Every structure is written in structure tokens, then in C-alpha cells.
């Protein structure tokens, strides 16, 4: 296969992998805070986290463009290393993906933490486990199915995103030209064969992810019964 | 008793519309039962002692260590408590052994030995299993072992039997008896089942609607005619008894209690073994003369110490065993008609005819 095909695939995997990693790191504490006790601000925060589910990608992309562009804070930040803007770069794309895929990672973890209830953490505390030890030895292992779902959804959703990438990423080979853009590009230039290879690959990938998720969930449900 | 040996608690606050205003002191030894109907705040008190629930106006001191007062609140994980919840709440992702050792101190000399606890609770052969492969009773025993192995200075038990069926309860009760006999750490045991309390508790804290209405030695509280326990239909008293003999031919144990001697059906017992017996108020009738030709085994000399007319019309008499009334307290519920016909009154010497004695199984 040519580099023209390989490059977007590699770039997409890199982007989705990094996005998932970052999201697990920032999404876990957010999900944890949201899952413990109810306060009005938690509902507000939950709504903010969930907004990318509802907003058209173009709206999100538009604001990200303002934020990352030369006259936004992203541009100011970029000037630190001599760049003019953070839009139309891999970093910009990564920031956009993290925001766009946030609900897909936070919600499954949040649900898993909630389903666990207060009791396991209470038990751990009565057994002299510090909150940190209890979190790592009880909450995280018990929420394992949630983490798996979160990672898969976060990864898959980033791979599938198009609108936001189009708005803030552009079409720079090796930097921002991810799979979904590449397919669009091939179609635009009437290269149906290449478009077909990538599109079919995406279909197989999506099927594989959903199948794997279903099977894992089934197995974990059985193990924890 | 100095302040060093006392558990002292006071919790005032409201949670979700429920008002709690409970205060009590109890010795830091033996089993203290927190007893009352469902929803009276017993569990809230226990959770406050453990620090799982926080009331702003609270005070909790266990011997010399202060866990909560106006300015201080020690978080749960820094309190040396063991807590047994109503549901075993084992960690499902850990094996029985890992569950048991989760709270055990790491390294150094252990005061509570793993083998001893697993043997005491009969879970030795289960230690490699996962919790989902255990029965309800086995889970609860593991949960108790897990609490013990964390080497608490105070063991809190929140109706550990309430979620279990009759058969499973009977399976666990002997283990709890052994705990009571072998452990030196104080236990606070929440229950709404008087038969559990009669069996284990040394002291009882009686609760109603978020308040403590009585607190004292079990036998005293149970025989106090001003308190709901003695006035209840199934009222009874408990007495500590020492075995003085056993009649194998009839399967009867001879027991000495304060102020008298009692025969009770029992499995073989050795002299000097100690047993707790229970006598229901409805199983005691009164006579002015010692009946001789009767099927009743136990006829005890006693004196009427007090008499109360119950709302049902029956008379509730508190008797003290012995000819001069120096012994253990006994309750008798008799009809007002009999009371008046026999001209019974406080201070009178009578014969208490006891129809049924049951023994706490050990």
C-alpha cells in the first residue's frame, strides 16, 4: 500500500491513542468527582462535559478555531515556540479531539463509579485504607468494565470524527490529514479505489470494536455475578 | 471505672428529615447492644461512631482516644474500628484471602493471627475462593474475619444477621458466641431482634426515634417495668447461671442463679460451666404455697419487688429470687383477677412457678 494510504492511518491511530490516553488521565478524576454525592454544580459540570454529544461538530470546530487561532489564547501560547497558531497543527487537532471525545470517556467511567455505590469505599475506610489507596485498590478495579468501554469509545470516536477536524485541522498530510479527511479527499478527487479501501477498513474496525466491547461486557458481567 | 475504659458518644443532628439526638456511655469491654425498632437511628449512631457519617454536633471518645468533638473529626480510615455491615460487602475482585488481609497491618508483629481467625470463623478451607462462590453465611463470616484481622480496638456490627435466612443465622450464631467468649475487644452490636441481644449482649442501649431511652446492664433493662422491653408481649429476663450438675437420664441440667436453683433441659454440660438462661414473663405464674404434686419443675422462692398494671389489664410483677428477695430479677405477667384473688402486693413472699426455661446455645 502506498504512503498516501498509510500516512493517514498512522496519523489517525496516533491521534486516537494519544487522545484516549489524555482523556483517561483527565477524565478519571472528573468522573470520580461527579460520581460522589450530588451538588448543583456537579449537574452543571456534567452538562458541560456532555455538550459535545449535542452540538454540531461545526459549532465546536468554530469555537475551537477562535480559541486556537492567531488571535485566541491558543495563538498566544503558540507564539511561545514561534508558531502563529495552534489551529491546523497536530497539537490543535489533539486538543480538539480531547474536548470532542470527552463525554465518551467520562460517561462510562462515571456510570461505573456510580454503579459501585458508596459501600466499597466505606468498607475500605473501615479497614484503614487511605482515600488514595482505596481509590486505586477498590474503586478502579471495580470500575474496570467502565474504563474498558471508555477507552474503546474514546478511541473509536476520535477515529470517526470529521467535522471538527475539517474545521480546525485542515488537510495537511502527515500532520492533520486523518482517515476521515483522507476518504473525503479521495472521493473529491474521484479516486474511488483508495476511498473504498479506507472506508471498508473503517467499517471492519467499527464492527470489531463494537463486537469486542459486547463480548467483554458480557464476560465481566458473568465474572462479577 | 476510669474514663480510660469508657466509650462515650453524643450525636446530635438531622439527616434527610430524621432527627438524631443520642448520647450514651458504655464500658469499653464486652458486648453492648444498640437495640430499637427499625428506623430508630441505631445504624446512624454506629455510622457516626465509625466516622462514616458526620454530625456537626458530635462527641466520640473511645477510652483515651478522642475521635470527634466540636473541633476535631478523625476520618474513618484513621479510626481503629472494625465494621461489619448488614450485607457482607466483600470486595468482589479479591479472593477470600485478599479480602481477609486487606486491612491487616503490614509487617511487624501481628496481634491477631490469620490462622486463628480463619479457624475461629471456620473459613480456612475457603481462602482461595472468590466471594461470588461463597454462600451468604460464608460471606458474612469472611466479612467478620476481615474486620477482626484489621486489629480494631472497637468492633462495630450492624445487624450482621438481619439479611440472612433462619438457617444461615443458625450457622453463624455459634461463631458469634465464640467471638464473645474469646475476644477481649469491646463490641457494639446493632440489632432489632431481641433474641440476638439476649444471647450476646452484656449491656443494652435502648433507642426510640433517634433518642436513647435507657442504657444499662442487660438484665436490669429487660426487667425494668417502666421500659418497653418488660411491657412487651414477649417480655423476658436473662440470668447468668452456673452448672452444678447434670442428670443424664432426663437430660436436665441443674443450674445455680442468684437466689435460686433451676432445672433446664439441655445437652450434657460440665459442672462450673457458665450459661445464660432466659425466662419469659408469660411462663411464670405465682403461688402463695409451694405446690408439690405438679408437673412444673421449677418452683422458686421470690419476693414481689414491684407491680405495674399493663394497658391490657394484666399485672406485670417484678420478682426478686430468694426468700428475702436478694437474688436475680424475674418478670411475671398474671391476670388482674388472679392478682386480686390471691391478694398479691409488693413485698409479699411468693413461689414463682416457671414453666419454661431456655438456654442460650453455645
Short mmCIF file of C-alpha atoms in Angstrom, two decimals, chain A residues 119-131 133-134 137-139 141-142 222-225, chain B residues 47 52 76-77 79-83 85 87 89 91-93 102-103 106 132 146-147 150-152:
data_model
loop_
_atom_site.label_atom_id
_atom_site.label_comp_id
_atom_site.label_asym_id
_atom_site.label_seq_id
_atom_site.Cartn_x
_atom_site.Cartn_y
_atom_site.Cartn_z
CA UNK A 119 -20.30 0.89 50.24
CA UNK A 120 -16.98 -0.45 48.88
CA UNK A 121 -15.24 2.81 49.71
CA UNK A 122 -16.80 2.81 53.17
CA UNK A 123 -15.62 -0.74 53.74
CA UNK A 124 -12.11 0.21 52.63
CA UNK A 125 -12.11 3.17 55.01
CA UNK A 126 -13.15 0.97 57.95
CA UNK A 127 -10.20 -1.26 57.03
CA UNK A 128 -7.81 1.64 57.47
CA UNK A 129 -7.25 2.25 53.72
CA UNK A 130 -6.40 5.88 52.96
CA UNK A 131 -8.64 7.50 50.32
CA UNK A 133 -5.24 3.50 48.49
CA UNK A 134 -8.98 2.82 48.48
CA UNK A 137 -7.27 -0.85 45.11
CA UNK A 138 -11.07 -0.76 45.21
CA UNK A 139 -12.69 1.90 43.03
CA UNK A 141 -10.61 -2.36 39.83
CA UNK A 142 -14.37 -2.36 40.42
CA UNK A 222 -20.63 -13.03 34.24
CA UNK A 223 -17.44 -12.76 36.32
CA UNK A 224 -18.95 -10.26 38.73
CA UNK A 225 -22.23 -12.06 39.16
CA UNK B 47 -22.03 5.07 61.42
CA UNK B 52 -18.90 7.20 58.11
CA UNK B 76 -12.85 6.81 59.31
CA UNK B 77 -9.64 5.37 57.94
CA UNK B 79 -10.06 5.19 63.45
CA UNK B 80 -9.10 1.71 64.70
CA UNK B 81 -12.59 0.29 64.20
CA UNK B 82 -13.79 -2.91 62.65
CA UNK B 83 -17.15 -2.59 60.94
CA UNK B 85 -22.16 -4.31 57.62
CA UNK B 87 -24.55 -7.21 53.82
CA UNK B 89 -19.82 -6.28 51.27
CA UNK B 91 -14.61 -6.88 47.58
CA UNK B 92 -15.77 -8.94 44.58
CA UNK B 93 -12.47 -8.57 42.73
CA UNK B 102 -6.99 -6.11 53.10
CA UNK B 103 -7.00 -4.26 56.39
CA UNK B 106 1.64 -4.77 57.15
CA UNK B 132 -19.09 -14.95 44.32
CA UNK B 146 -11.74 -9.26 57.68
CA UNK B 147 -12.83 -6.77 60.34
CA UNK B 150 -7.60 -5.23 60.81
CA UNK B 151 -6.91 -5.38 64.56
CA UNK B 152 -9.57 -2.92 65.66
#
